[in-house]
Short mmCIF file of C-alpha atoms in Angstrom, two decimals:
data_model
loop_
_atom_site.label_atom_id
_atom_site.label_comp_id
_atom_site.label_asym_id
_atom_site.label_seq_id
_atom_site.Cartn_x
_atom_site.Cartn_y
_atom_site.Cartn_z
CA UNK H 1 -47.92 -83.96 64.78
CA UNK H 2 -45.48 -85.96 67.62
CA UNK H 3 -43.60 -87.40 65.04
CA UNK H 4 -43.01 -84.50 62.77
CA UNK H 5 -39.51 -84.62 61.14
CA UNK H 6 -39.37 -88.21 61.69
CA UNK H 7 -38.53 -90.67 59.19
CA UNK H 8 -40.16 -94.33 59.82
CA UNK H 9 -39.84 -97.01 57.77
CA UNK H 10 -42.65 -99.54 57.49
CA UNK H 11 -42.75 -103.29 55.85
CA UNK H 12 -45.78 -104.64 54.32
CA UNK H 13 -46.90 -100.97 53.93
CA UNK H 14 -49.32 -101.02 50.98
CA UNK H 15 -52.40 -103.30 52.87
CA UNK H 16 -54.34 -104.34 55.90
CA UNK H 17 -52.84 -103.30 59.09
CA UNK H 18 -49.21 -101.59 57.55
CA UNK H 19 -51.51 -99.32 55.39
CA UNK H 20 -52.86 -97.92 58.23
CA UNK H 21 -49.39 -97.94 60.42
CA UNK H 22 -47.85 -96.03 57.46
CA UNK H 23 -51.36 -93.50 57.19
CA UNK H 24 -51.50 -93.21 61.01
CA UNK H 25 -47.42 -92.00 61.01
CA UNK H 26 -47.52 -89.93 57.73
CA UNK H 27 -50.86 -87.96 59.88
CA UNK H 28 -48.34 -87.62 62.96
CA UNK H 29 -45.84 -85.71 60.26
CA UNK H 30 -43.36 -88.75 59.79
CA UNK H 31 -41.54 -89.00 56.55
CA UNK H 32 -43.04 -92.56 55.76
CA UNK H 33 -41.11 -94.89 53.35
CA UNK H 34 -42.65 -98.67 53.14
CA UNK H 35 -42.39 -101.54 51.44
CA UNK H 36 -44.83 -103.68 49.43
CA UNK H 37 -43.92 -106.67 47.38
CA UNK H 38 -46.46 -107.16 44.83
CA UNK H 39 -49.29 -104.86 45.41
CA UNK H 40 -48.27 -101.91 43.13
CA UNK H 41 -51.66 -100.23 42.48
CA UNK H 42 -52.45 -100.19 45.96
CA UNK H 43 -48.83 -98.84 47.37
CA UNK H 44 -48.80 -96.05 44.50
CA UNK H 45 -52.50 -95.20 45.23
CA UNK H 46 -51.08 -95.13 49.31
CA UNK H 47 -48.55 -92.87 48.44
CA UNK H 48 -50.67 -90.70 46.26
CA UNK H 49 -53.18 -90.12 48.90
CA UNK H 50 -50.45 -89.42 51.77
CA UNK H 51 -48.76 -86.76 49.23
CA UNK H 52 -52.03 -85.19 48.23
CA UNK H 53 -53.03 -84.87 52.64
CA UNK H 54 -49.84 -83.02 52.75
CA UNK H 55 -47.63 -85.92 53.62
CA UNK H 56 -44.61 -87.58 52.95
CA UNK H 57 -44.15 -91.20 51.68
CA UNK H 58 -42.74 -93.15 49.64
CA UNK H 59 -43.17 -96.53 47.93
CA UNK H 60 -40.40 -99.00 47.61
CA UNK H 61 -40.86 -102.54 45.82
CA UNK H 62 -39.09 -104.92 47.83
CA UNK H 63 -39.44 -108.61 48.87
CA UNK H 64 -38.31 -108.60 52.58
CA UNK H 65 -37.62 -112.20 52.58
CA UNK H 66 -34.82 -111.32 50.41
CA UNK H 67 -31.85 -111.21 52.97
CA UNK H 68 -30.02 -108.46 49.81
CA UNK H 69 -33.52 -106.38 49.89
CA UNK H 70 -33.35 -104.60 53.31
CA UNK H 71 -29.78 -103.36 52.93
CA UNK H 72 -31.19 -101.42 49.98
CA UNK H 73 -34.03 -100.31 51.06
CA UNK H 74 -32.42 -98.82 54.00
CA UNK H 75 -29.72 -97.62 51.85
CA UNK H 76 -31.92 -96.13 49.68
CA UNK H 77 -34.19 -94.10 53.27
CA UNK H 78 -30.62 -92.93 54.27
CA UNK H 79 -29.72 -91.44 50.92
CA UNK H 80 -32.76 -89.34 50.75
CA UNK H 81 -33.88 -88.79 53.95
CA UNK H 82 -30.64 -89.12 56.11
CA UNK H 83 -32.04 -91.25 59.22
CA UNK H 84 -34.42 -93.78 60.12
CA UNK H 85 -35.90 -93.20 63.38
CA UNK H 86 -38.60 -95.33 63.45
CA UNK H 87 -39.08 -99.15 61.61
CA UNK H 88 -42.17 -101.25 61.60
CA UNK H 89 -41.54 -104.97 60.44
CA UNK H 90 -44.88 -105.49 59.51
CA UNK H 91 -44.65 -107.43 56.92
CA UNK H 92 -46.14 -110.93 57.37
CA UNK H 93 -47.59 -114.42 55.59
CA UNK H 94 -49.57 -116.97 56.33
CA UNK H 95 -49.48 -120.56 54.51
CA UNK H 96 -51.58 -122.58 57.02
CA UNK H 97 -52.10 -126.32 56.83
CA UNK H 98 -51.70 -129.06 59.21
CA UNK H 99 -48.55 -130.47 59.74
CA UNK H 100 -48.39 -133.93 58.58
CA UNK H 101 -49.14 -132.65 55.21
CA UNK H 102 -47.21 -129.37 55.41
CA UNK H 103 -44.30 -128.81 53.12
CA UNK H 104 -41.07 -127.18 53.49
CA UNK H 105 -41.70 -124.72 51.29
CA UNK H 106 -44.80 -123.06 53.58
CA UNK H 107 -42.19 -123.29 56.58
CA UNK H 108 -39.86 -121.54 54.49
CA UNK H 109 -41.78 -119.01 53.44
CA UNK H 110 -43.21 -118.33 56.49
CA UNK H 111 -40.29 -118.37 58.30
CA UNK H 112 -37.90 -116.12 55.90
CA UNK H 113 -40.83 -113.17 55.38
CA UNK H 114 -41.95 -112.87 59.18
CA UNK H 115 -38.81 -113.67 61.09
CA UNK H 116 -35.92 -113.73 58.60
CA UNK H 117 -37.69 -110.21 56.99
CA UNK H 118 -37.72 -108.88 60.50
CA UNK H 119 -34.03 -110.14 61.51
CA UNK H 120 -32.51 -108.08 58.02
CA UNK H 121 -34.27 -105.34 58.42
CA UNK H 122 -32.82 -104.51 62.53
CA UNK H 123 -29.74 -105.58 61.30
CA UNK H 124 -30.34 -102.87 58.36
CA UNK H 125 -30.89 -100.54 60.66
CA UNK H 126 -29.37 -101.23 63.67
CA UNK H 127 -25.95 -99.25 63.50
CA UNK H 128 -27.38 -96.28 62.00
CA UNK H 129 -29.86 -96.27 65.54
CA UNK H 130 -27.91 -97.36 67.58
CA UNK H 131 -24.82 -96.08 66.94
CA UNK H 132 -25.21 -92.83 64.78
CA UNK H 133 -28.21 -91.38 65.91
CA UNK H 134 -28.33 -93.12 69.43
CA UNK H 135 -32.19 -93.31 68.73
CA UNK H 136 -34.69 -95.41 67.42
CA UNK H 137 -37.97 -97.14 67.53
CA UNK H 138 -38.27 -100.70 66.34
CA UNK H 139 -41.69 -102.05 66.44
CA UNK H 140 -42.62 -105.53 65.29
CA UNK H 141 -45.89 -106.90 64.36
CA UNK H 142 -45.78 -110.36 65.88
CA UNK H 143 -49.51 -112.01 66.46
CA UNK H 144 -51.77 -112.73 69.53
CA UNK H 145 -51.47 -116.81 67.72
CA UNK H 146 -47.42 -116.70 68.52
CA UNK H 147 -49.14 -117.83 72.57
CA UNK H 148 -52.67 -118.43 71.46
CA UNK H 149 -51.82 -121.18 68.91
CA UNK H 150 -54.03 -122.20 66.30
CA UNK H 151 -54.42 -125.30 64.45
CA UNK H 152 -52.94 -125.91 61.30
CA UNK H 153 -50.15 -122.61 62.01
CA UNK H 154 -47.04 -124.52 63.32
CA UNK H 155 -45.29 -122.16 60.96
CA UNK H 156 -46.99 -119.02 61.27
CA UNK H 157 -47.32 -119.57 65.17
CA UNK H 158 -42.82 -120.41 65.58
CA UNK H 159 -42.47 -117.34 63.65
CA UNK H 160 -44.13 -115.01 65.78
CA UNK H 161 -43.39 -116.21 68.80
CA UNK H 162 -39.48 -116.29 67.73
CA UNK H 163 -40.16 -112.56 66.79
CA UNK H 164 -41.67 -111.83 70.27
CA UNK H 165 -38.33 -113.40 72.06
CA UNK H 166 -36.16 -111.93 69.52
CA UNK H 167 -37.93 -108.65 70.01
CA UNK H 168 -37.05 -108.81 73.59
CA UNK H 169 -33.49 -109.71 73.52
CA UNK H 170 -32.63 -107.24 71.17
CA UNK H 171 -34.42 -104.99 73.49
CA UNK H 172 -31.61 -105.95 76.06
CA UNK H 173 -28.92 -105.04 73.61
CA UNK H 174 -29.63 -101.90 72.31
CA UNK H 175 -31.12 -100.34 75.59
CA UNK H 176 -27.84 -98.66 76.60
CA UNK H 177 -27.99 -96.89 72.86
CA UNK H 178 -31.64 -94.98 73.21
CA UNK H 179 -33.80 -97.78 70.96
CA UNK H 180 -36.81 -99.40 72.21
CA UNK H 181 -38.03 -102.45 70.60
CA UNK H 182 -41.23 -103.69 70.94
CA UNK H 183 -43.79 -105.93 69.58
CA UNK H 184 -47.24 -105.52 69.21
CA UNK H 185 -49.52 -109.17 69.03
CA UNK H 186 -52.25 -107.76 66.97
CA UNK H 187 -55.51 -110.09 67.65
CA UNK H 188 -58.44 -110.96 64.82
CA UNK H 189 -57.94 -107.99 63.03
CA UNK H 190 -60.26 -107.59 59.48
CA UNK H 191 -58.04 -107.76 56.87
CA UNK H 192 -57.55 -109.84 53.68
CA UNK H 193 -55.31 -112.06 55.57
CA UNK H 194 -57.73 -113.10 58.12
CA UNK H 195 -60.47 -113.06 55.74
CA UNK H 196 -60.36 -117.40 55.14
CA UNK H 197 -60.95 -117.71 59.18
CA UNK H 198 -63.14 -115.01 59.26
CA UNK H 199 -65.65 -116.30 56.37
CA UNK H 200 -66.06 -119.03 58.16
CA UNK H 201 -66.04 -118.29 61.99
CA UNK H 202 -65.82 -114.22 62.08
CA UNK H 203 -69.64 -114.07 63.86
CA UNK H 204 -68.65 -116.71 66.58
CA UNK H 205 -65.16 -115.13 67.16
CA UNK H 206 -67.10 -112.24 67.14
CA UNK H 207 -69.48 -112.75 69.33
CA UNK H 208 -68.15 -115.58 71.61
CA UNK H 209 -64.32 -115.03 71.73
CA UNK H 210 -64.04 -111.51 71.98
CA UNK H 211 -64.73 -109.55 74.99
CA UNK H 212 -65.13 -106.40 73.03
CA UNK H 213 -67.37 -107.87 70.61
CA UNK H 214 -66.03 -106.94 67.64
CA UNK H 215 -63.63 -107.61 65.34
CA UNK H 216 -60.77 -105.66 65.15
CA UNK H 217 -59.95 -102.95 62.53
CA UNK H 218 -56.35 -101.91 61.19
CA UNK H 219 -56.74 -98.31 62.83
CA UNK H 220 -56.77 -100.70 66.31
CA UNK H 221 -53.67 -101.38 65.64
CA UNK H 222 -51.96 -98.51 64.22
CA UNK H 223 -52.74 -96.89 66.87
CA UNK H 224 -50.98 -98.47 69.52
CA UNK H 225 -47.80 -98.70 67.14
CA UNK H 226 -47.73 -94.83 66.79
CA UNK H 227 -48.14 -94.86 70.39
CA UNK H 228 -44.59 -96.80 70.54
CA UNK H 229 -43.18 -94.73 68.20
CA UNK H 230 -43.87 -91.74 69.91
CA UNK H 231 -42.80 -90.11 73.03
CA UNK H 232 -45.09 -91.39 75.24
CA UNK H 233 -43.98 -94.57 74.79
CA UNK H 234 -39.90 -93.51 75.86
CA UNK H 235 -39.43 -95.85 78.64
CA UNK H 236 -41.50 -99.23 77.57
CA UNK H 237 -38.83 -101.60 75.59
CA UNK H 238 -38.48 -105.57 75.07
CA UNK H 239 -42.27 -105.51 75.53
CA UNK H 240 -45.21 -107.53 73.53
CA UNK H 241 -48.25 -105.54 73.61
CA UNK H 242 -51.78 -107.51 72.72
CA UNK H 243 -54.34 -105.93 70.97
CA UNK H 244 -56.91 -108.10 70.76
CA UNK H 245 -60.18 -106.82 72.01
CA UNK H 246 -59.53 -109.64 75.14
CA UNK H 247 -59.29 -112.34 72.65
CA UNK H 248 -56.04 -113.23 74.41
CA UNK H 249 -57.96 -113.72 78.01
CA UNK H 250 -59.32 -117.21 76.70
CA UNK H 251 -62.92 -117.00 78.04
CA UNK H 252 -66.10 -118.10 75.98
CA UNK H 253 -68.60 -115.06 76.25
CA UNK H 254 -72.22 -114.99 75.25
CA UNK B 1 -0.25 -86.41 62.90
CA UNK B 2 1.63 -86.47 66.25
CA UNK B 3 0.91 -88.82 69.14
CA UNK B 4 -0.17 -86.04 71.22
CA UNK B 5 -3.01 -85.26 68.09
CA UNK B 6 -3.83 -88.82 68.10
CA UNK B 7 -4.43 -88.91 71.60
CA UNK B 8 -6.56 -85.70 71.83
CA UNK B 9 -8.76 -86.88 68.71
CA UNK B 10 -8.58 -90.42 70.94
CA UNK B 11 -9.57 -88.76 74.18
CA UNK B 12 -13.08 -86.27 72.37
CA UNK B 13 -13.81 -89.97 70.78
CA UNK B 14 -14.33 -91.63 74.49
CA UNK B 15 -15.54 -88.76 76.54
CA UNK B 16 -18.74 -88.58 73.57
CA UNK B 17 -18.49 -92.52 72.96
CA UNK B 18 -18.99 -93.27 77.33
CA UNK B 19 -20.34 -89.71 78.55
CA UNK B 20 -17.57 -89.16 79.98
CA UNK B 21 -15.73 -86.08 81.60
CA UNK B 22 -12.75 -84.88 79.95
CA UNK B 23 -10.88 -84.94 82.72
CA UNK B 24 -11.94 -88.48 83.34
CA UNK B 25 -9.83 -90.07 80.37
CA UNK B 26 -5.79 -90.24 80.79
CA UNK B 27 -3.42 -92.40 78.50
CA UNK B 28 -3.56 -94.77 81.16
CA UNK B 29 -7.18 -95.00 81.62
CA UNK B 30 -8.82 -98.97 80.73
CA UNK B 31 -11.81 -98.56 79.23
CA UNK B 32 -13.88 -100.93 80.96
CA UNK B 33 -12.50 -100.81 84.81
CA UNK B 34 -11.71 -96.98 84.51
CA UNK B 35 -14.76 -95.51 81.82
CA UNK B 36 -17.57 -97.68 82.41
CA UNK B 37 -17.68 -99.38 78.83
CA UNK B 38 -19.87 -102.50 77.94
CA UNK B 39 -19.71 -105.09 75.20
CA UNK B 40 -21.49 -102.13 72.64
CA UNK B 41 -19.30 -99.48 73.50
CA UNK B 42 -16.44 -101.54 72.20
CA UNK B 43 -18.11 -101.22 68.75
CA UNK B 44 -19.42 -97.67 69.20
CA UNK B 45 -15.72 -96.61 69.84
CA UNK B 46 -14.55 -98.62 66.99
CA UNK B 47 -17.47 -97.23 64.66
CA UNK B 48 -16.33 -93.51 65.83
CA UNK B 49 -12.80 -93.91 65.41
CA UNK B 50 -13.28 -95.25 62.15
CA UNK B 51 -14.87 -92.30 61.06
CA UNK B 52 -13.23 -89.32 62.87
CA UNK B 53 -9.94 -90.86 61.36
CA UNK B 54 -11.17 -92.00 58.19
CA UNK B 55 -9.95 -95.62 58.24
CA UNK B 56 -11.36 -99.34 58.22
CA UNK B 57 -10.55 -101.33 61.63
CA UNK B 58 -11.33 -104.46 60.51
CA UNK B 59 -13.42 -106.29 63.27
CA UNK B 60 -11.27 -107.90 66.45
CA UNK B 61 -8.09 -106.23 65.12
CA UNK B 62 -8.20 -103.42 67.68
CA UNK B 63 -9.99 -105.60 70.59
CA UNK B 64 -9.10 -108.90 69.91
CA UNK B 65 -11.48 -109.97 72.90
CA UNK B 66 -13.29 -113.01 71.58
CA UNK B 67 -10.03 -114.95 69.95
CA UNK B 68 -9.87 -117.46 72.74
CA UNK B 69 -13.27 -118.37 72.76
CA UNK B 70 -14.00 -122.16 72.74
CA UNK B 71 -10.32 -122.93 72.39
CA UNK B 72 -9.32 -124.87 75.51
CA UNK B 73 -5.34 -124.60 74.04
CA UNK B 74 -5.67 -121.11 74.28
CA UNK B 75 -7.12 -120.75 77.83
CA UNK B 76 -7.20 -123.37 80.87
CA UNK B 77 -8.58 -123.10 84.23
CA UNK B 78 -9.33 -119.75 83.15
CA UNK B 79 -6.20 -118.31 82.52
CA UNK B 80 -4.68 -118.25 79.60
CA UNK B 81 -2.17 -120.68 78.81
CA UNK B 82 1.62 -120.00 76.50
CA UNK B 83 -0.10 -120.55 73.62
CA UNK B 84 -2.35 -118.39 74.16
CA UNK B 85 0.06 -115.24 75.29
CA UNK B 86 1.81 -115.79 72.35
CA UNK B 87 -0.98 -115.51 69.93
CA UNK B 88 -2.05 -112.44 71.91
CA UNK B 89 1.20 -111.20 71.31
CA UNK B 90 0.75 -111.53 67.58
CA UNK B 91 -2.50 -110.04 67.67
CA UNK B 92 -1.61 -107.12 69.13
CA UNK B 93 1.76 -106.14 67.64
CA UNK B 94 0.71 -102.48 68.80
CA UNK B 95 0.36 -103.12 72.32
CA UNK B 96 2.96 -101.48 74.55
CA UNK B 97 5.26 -104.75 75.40
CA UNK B 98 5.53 -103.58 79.11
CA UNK B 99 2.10 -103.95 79.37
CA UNK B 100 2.13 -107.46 78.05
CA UNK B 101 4.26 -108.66 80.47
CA UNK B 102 2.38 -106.78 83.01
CA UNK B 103 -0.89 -109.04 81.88
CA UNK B 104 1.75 -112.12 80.98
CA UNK B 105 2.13 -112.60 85.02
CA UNK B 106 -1.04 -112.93 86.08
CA UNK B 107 -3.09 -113.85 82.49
CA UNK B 108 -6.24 -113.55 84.37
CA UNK B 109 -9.09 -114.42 81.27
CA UNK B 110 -11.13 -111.92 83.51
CA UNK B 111 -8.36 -109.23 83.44
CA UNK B 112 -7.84 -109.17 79.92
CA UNK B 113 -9.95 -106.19 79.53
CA UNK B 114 -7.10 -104.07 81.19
CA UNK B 115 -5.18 -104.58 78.34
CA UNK B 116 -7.64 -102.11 76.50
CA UNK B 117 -6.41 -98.65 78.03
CA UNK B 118 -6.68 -95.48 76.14
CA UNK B 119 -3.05 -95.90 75.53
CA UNK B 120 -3.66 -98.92 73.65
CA UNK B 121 -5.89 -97.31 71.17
CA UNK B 122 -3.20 -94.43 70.57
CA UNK B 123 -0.63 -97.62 69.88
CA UNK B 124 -2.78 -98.66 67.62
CA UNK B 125 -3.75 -95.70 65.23
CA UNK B 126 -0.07 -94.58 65.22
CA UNK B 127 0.77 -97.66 63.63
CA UNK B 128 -2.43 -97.65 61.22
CA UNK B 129 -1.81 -94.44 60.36
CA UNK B 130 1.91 -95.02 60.29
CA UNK B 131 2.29 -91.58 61.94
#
């Protein structure tokens, strides 16, 4: 329980990879408020199960792309819980296509949920960390594909990689105030958003591209984010952390 | 509230805000050259001060460090120019005069941060507060 008394805050909270970020810090005995935007079964279910372990959560309906939303969401954490300590900007879209034919709109989506989301929320929380509680763990979920492009993800690649430079440069600025921020560059994780790439290539990724052999699972990367937000992590900040299974290293096994 | 409460509730504020001894901060200490502070602490003094005397300090009215950014009438050869000394001296209409003129001598860009002593802050809430 390393995180007991804690209240994190955790974006795109209801499926994949933030469902298990938000069960993996509710287990560690965080107070565990996150965000979903449309799934409503699933984040009520979430919550449900956290409450009936023992835990603490609580589901909040918010679109993080909205630059009003994360000032009242944050608002609303402070209210009832009195501090954030700990915020995961998970939240994150995909609209591939290749370029010539993409359209503003998948830019702009792209761009406003993963970087834009990400940018509102640290500014939500930034004085309150920084300033009132001199304390704080950001952690952002960038993407292994922010370096290791792929083709048809000009948008989904800038944003990611703009979170992984933004993640370091706010490192630099809130250093002298007790928050780390971090990123972690999750790899081919199995969740429904890799599902399209996976259906069609998940055995030669797989077996070829990863070093590990496997594909990775939520819990991967959960893991490593409680691991930031915890106190073993208290002197690692402005840092991207791959977990990818070796992905990342480039070589063609087999 | 007297000056001398002002300056005690001035002086707790900085010795939390830069980990600071008490003993450290005097009326005439600056707050970068003497206390150590950085670009944040600027705003984490502001953001305390705010609240242990309940008031708004609407942003650059109690540092006005950024207003001569990009304006080459305000600041040449980096010093800063007539002009410029006279908007400071609207800016700052709390500032102890002496140490204006002290500054208006040699109006160093570099040494404008000596402008911000402890004193300064102390101007500045007395008039706020209108105590």
């Amino acid at each position: 329980m390393q995180l007991k008394d804690q209240v994190a805050l955790v974006t795109g909270g209801s499926r994949g990879i933030g469902k298990a970020i938000v069960q993996k810090l509710a287990a560690q005995g965080a107070k565990v408020a996150f965000v979903y935007r449309g799934a409503k079964d699933a984040a009520l279910a979430l919550q449900a199960e956290i409450t009936a372990a023992g835990g603490v959560a609580k589901a909040i309906q918010a679109d993080v792309a909205d630059p009003a939303a994360a000032e009242v969401v944050v608002g609303g954490v402070l209210a009832d819980w009195g501090r954030v300590d700990i915020l995961v900007n998970n939240a994150g879209v995909i609209r591939d296509g290749l370029f010539i034919r993409m359209e503003a709109d998948a830019w702009n989506t792209v761009i406003q949920t993963n970087l834009n989301g990400t940018f509102w929320f640290c500014k939500a929380v930034a004085n309150q960390m920084a300033l009132k509680q001199r304390y704080g763990r950001i952690i952002n979920v960038s993407s292994v594909a922010a370096e290791h492009v792929n083709q048809g993800q000009t948008n989904y690649a800038a944003s990611k990689g703009a979170v992984n430079s933004f993640t370091k440069a706010l490192a630099v600025e809130l250093g002298s105030r007790n928050v780390t921020v971090n990123a972690v560059a999750p790899g081919f994780i199995a969740t429904d958003m890799s599902e399209a790439v996976r259906s069609k290539a998940g055995d030669f990724i797989e077996k070829k591209l990863v070093p590990l052999r496997r594909l990775g699972q939520p819990d991967d990367i959960a893991n490593v984010v409680a691991f930031l937000a915890g106190p073993g992590a208290a002197y690692i900040t402005g840092q991207v952390i791959t977990v990818d299974g070796g992905l990342s290293l480039g070589a063609v096994t087999g | 509230m007297t000056q001398d409460d002002i300056f005690q509730k001035v002086k707790a504020t900085l010795v939390d805000a830069l980990n600071r001894d008490d003993d450290e901060v005097t009326a005439s200490s600056r707050l970068q050259a003497d206390l150590g502070a950085e670009s944040i602490d600027f705003l984490d003094i502001v953001f305390r001060l705010e609240r242990e005397f309940g008031i708004k300090i609407p942003r650059g009215e109690l540092f006005p460090e950024s207003i001569f950014q990009g304006d080459p009438s305000l600041v040449a050869g980096g010093k800063i120019t007539e002009k410029g000394l006279a908007e400071l001296r609207d800016k700052m209409p709390f500032a102890d005069p002496a140490e204006l003129d002290k500054f208006a001598a040699d109006p160093k860009l570099d040494n404008m941060g000596d402008l911000f002593t402890v004193n300064l802050i102390v101007r500045y809430l007395k008039a706020k507060l209108g105590a």
